[in-house]
Short mmCIF file of C-alpha atoms and ligand atoms in Angstrom, two decimals:
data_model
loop_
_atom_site.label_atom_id
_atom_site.label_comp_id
_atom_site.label_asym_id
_atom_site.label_seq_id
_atom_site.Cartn_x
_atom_site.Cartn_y
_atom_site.Cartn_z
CA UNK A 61 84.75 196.61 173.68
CA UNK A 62 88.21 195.95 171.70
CA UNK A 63 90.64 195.05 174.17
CA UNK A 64 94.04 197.00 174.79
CA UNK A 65 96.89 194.98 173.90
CA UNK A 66 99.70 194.78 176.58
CA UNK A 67 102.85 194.34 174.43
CA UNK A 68 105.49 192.32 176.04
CA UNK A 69 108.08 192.96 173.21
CA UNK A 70 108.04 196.63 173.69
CA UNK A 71 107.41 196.35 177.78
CA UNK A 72 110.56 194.53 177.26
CA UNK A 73 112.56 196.26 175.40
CA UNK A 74 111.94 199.41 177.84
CA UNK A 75 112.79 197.17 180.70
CA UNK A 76 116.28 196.33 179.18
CA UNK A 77 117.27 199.91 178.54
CA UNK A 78 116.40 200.02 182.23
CA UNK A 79 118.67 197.21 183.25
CA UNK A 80 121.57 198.58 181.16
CA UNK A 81 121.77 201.47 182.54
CA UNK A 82 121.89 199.18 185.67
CA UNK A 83 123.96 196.72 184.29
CA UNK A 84 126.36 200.06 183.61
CA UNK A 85 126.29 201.59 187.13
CA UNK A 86 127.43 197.70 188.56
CA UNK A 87 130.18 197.68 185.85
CA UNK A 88 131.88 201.01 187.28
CA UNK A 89 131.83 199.50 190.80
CA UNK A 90 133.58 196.23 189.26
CA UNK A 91 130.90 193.61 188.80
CA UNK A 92 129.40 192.30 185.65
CA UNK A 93 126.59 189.99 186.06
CA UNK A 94 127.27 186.56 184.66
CA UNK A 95 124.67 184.51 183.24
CA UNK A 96 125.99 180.51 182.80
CA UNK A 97 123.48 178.84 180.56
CA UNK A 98 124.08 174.36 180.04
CA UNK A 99 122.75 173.32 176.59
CA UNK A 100 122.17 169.11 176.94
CA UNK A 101 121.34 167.79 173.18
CA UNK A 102 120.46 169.61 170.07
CA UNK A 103 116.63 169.82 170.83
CA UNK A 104 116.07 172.76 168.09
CA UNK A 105 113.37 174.65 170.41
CA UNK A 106 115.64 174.42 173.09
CA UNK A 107 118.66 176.01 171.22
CA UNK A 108 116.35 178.85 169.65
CA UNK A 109 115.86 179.74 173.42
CA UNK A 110 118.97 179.36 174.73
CA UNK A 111 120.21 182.03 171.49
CA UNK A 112 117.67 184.27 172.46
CA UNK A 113 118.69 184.51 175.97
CA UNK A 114 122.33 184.75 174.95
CA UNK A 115 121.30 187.73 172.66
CA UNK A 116 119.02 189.51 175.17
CA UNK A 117 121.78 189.44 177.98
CA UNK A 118 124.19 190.96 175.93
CA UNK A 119 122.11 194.02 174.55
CA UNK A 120 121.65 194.97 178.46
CA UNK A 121 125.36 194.17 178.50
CA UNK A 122 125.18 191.12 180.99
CA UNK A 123 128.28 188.55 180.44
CA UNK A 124 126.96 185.07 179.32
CA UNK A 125 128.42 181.71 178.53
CA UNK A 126 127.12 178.65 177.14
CA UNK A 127 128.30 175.09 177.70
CA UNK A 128 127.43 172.88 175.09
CA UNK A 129 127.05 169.02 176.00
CA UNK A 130 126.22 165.88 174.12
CA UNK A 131 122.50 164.36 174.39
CA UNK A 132 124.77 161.22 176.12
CA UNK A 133 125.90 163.47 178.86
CA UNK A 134 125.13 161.61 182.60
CA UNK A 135 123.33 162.55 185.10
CA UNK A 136 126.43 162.56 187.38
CA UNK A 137 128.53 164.22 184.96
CA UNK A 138 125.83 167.04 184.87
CA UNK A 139 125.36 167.29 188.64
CA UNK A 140 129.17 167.58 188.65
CA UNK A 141 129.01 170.66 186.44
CA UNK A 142 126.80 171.97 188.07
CA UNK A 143 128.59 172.05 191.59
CA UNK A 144 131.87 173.09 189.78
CA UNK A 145 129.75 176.25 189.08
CA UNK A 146 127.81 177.20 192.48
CA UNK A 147 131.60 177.24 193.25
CA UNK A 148 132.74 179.83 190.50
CA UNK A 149 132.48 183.06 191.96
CA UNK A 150 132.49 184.51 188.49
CA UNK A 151 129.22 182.84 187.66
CA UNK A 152 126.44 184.39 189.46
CA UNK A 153 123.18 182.19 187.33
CA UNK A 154 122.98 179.13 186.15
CA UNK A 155 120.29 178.02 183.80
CA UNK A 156 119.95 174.09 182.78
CA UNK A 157 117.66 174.54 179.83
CA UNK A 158 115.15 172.25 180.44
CA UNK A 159 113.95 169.78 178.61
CA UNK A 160 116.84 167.68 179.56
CA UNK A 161 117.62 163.92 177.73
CA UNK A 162 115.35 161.26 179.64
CA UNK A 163 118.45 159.73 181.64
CA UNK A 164 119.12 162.61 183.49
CA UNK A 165 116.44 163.79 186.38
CA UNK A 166 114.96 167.13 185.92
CA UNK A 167 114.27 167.54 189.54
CA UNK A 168 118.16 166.16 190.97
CA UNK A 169 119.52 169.02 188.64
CA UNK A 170 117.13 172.03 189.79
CA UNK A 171 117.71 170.63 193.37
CA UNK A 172 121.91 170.70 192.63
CA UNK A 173 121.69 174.61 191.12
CA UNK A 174 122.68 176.35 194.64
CA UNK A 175 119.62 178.81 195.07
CA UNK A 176 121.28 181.96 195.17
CA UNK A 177 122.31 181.36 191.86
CA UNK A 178 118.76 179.55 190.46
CA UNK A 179 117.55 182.65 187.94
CA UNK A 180 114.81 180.37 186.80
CA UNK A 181 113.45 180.27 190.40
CA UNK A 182 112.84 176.62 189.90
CA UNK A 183 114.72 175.66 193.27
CA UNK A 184 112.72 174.31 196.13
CA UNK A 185 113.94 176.69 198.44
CA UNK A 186 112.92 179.93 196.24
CA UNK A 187 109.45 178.32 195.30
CA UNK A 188 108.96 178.12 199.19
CA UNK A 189 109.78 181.52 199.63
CA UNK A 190 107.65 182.30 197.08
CA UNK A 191 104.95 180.81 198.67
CA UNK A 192 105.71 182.29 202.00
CA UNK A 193 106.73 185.91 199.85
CA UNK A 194 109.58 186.59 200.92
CA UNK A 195 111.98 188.29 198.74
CA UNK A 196 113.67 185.68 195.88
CA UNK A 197 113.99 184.83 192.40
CA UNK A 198 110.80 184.37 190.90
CA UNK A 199 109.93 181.91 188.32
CA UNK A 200 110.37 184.32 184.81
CA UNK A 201 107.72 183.68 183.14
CA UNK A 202 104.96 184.48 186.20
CA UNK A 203 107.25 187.23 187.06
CA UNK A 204 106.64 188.45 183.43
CA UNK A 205 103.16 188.21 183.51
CA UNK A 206 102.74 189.62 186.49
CA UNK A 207 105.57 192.87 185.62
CA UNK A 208 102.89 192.77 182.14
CA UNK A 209 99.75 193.16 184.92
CA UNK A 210 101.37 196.20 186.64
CA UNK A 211 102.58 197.90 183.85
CA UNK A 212 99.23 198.79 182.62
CA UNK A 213 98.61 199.39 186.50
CA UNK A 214 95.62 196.64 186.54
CA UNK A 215 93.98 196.29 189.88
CA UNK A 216 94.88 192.61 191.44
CA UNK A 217 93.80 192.52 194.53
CA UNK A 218 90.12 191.31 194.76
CA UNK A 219 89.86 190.19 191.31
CA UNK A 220 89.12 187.00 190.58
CA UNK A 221 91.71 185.40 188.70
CA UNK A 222 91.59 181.81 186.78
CA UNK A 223 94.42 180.26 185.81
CA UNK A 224 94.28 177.16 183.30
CA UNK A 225 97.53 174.70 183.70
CA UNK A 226 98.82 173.91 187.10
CA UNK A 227 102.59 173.16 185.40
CA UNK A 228 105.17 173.95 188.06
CA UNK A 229 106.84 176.52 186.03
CA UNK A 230 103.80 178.54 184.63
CA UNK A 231 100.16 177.63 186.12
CA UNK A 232 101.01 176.78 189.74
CA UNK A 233 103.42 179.65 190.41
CA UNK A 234 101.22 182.68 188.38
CA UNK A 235 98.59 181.85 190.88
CA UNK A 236 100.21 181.63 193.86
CA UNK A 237 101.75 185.17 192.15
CA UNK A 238 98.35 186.14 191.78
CA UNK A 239 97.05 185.04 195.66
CA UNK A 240 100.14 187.31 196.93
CA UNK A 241 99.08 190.18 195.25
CA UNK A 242 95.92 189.77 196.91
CA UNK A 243 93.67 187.95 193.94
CA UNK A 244 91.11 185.15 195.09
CA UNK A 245 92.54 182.37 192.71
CA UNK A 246 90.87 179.44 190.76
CA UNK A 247 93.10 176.22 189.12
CA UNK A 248 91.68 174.94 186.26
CA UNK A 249 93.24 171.87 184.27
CA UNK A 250 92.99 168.68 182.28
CA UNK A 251 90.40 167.10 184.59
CA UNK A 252 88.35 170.11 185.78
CA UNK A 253 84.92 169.99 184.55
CA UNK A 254 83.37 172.94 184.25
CA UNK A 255 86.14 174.80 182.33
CA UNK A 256 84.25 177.46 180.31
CA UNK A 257 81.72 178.42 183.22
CA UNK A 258 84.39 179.12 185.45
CA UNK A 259 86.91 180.61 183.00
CA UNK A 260 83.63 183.20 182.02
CA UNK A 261 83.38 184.13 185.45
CA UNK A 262 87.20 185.45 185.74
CA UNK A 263 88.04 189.43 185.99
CA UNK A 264 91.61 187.54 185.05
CA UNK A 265 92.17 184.42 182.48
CA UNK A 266 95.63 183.19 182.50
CA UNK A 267 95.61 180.37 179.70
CA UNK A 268 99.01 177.98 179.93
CA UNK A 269 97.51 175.12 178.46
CA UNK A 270 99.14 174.55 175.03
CA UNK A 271 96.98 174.26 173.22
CA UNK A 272 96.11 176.55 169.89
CA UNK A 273 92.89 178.59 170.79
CA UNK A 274 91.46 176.77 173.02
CA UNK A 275 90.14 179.18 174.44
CA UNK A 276 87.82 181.43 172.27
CA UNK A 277 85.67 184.48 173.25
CA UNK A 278 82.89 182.08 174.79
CA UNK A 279 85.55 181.61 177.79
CA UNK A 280 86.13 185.64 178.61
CA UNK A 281 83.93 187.75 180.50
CA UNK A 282 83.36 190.96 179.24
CA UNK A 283 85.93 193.51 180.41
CA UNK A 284 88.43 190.31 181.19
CA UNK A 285 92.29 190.77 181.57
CA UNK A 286 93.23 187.60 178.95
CA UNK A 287 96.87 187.03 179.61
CA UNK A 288 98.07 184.19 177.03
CA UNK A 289 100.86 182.10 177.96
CA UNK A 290 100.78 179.24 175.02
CA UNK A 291 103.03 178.83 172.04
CA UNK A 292 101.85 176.70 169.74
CA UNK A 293 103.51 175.85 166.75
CA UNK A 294 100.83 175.90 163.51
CA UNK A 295 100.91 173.85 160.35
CA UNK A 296 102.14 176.61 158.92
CA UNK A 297 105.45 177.04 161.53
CA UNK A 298 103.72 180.53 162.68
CA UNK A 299 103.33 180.92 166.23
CA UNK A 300 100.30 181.20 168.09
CA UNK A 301 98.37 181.19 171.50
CA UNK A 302 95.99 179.50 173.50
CA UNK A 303 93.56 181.95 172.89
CA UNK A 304 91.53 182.93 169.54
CA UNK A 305 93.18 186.27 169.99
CA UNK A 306 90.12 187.59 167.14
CA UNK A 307 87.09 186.69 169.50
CA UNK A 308 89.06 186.98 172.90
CA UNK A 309 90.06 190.95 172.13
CA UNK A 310 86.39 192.12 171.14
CA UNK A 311 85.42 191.16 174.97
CA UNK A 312 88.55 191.56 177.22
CA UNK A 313 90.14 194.80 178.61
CA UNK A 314 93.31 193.85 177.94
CA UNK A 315 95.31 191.10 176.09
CA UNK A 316 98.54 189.59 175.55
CA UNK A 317 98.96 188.70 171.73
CA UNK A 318 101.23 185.47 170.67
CA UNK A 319 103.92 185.86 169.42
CA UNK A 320 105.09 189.90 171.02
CA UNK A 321 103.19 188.72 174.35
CA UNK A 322 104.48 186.74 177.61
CA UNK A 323 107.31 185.02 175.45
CA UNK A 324 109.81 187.97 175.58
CA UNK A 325 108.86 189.35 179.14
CA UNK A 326 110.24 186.10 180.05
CA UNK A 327 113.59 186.29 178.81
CA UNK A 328 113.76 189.82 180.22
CA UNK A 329 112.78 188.53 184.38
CA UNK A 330 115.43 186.58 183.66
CA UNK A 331 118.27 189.01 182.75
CA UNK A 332 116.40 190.74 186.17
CA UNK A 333 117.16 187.33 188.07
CA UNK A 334 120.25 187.58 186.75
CA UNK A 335 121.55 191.21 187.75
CA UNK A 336 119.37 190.18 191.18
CA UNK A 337 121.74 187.23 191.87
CA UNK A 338 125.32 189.25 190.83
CA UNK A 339 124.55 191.98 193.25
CA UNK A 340 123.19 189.29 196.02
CA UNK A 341 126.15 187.65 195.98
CA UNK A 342 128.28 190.02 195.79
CA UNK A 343 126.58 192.50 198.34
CA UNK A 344 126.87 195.17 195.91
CA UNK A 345 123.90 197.51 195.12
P1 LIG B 540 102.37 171.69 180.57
O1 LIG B 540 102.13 170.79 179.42
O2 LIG B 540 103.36 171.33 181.61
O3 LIG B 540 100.99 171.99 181.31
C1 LIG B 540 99.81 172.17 180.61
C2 LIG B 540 98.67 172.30 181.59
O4 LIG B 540 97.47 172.49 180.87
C3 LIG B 540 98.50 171.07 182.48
O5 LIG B 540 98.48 171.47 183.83
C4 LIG B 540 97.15 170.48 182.07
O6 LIG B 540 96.41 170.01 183.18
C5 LIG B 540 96.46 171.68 181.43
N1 LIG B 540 95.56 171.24 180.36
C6 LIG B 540 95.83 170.44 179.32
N2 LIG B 540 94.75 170.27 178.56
C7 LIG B 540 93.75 170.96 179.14
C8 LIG B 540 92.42 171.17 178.81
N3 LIG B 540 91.85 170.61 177.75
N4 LIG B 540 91.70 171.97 179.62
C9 LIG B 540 92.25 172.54 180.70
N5 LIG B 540 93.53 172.39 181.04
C10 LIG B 540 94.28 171.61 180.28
O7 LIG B 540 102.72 173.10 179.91
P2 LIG B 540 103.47 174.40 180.44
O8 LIG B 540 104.92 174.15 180.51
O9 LIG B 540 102.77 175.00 181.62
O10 LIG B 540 103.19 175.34 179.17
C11 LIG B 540 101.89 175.69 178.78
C12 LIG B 540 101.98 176.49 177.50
O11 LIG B 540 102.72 177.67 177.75
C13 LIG B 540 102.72 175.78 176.37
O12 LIG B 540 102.15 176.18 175.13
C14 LIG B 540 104.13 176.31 176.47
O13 LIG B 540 104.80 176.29 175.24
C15 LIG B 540 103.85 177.72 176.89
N6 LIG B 540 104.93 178.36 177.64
C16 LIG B 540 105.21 179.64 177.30
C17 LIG B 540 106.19 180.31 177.98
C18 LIG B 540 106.46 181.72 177.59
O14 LIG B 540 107.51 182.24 177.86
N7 LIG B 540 105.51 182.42 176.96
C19 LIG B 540 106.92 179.71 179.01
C20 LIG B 540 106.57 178.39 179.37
C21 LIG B 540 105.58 177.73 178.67
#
């Protein structure tokens, strides 16, 4: 079997013609989403994200500023921003880009971001109603693998799905993603032992490990949904996955390929979080 390839640059770029249109219909009744994005440092990765996200909200035409601030900034000065900003009614996200400079706490800041306005759905309060699933902003990147899941209408509920990483914004959220939609779930991580036996016995490998093919065709099951979140960087500066894409595809079903895979869909439940949190607090549909 040679696995379909779910394409999460194209899913995406379908999505944002959706949200446009959207994006259009809020405009005529006044409102323009507003995305506020807080740059801390010149961390290179960090600023090739933040651009991206910049250029992604304006092709659906969401409004975005950044705010720029020295790797010296303080904690306090930060939290201060922050709280300036849950008071803006003109700003309806806010996204700290994360990683932040070591004396500033990762956790104070995602517990300052008021959680009506927390697009990354990092807040405590949104990852409990998560967990509870009720309606909130969902972390992106599980949001974009799961949006990736149902756009190729793939049957959840029953499967057995294995997710390797239990990070708090990619492994532990896709499952708990995963159990609402009715999938029996298995964590595997650093210290879990018998990694390839239970990875070969999933109907759905999520691999957020980071590390570059790790995970070859040995570790999918034939007829496998392989959804690969890494992004590695290779000597080379190319991009690649946690999966050996070349043996993974000749057993799986489907496949995410790096780069063109979860990396954009990301970006684009983000601009979603966004227009979600404009219309929220505004009350306008
Ligand atoms: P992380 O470093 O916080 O977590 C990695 C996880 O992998 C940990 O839970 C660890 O227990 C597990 N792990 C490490 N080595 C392992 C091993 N040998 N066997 C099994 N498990 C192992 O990383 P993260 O933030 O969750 O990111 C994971 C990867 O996904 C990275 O490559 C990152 O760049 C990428 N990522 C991609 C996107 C995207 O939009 N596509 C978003 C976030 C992260």
């Amino acid at each position: 079997m040679t696995a379909q390839i779910i394409n999460g640059k194209e899913l995406s770029a379908d999505l944002k013609q959706e949200m446009k249109a959207e994006v259009e219909t809020l405009k005529q009744k006044g409102l323009t989403p507003h995305l506020t994005v807080i740059l801390v440092g010149d961390n290179p990765a960090s600023k090739s994200y933040v651009k991206g996200k910049e250029k992604a909200a304006a092709e659906t035409g969401i409004s975005s500023s950044l705010i720029e601030l020295p790797d010296s900034t303080s904690e306090n000065d930060l939290l201060q921003l922050i709280k300036e900003l849950n008071e803006d009614t003109s700003v309806h996200g806010i996204l700290v880009q994360l990683p932040l400079p070591e004396q500033i706490s990762e956790q104070k800041v995602i517990e300052t971001i008021h959680p009506d306005k927390d697009v990354d759905g990092f807040h405590p309060i949104n990852i409990g109603k998560m967990m509870t699933g009720e309606d909130t902003f969902l972390p992106c990147t599980p949001y974009g693998i799961i949006t990736m899941m149902k756009s190729k209408n793939i049957p959840l509920e029953g499967k057995h799905a294995v997710v390797i990483g239990r990070s708090n914004i990619v492994g532990k959220p896709v499952g708990q993603l995963l159990l609402n939609e009715n999938a029996t779930v298995t964590y595997c991580h650093s210290k879990t032992k018998n990694l390839k036996e239970l990875a070969a016995n999933a109907d759905i490998l999520i691999a957020a490990i980071g590390r570059a093919h790790a995970l070859t065709g040995e570790y999918v099951k034939d007829g496998a949904v392989v959804i690969d979140v890494g992004i590695n960087r290779q000597a080379d500066g190319k991009l690649t996955g946690d999966v050996d894409f070349e043996s993974a595809k000749e057993k799986a079903s489907f496949i995410t390929p790096v780069p063109r895979g979860v990396g954009p869909m990301t970006i684009t439940m983000l601009l979603k979080n966004t227009i979600k949190a404009a219309k929220g607090l505004s009350a306008i549909e």
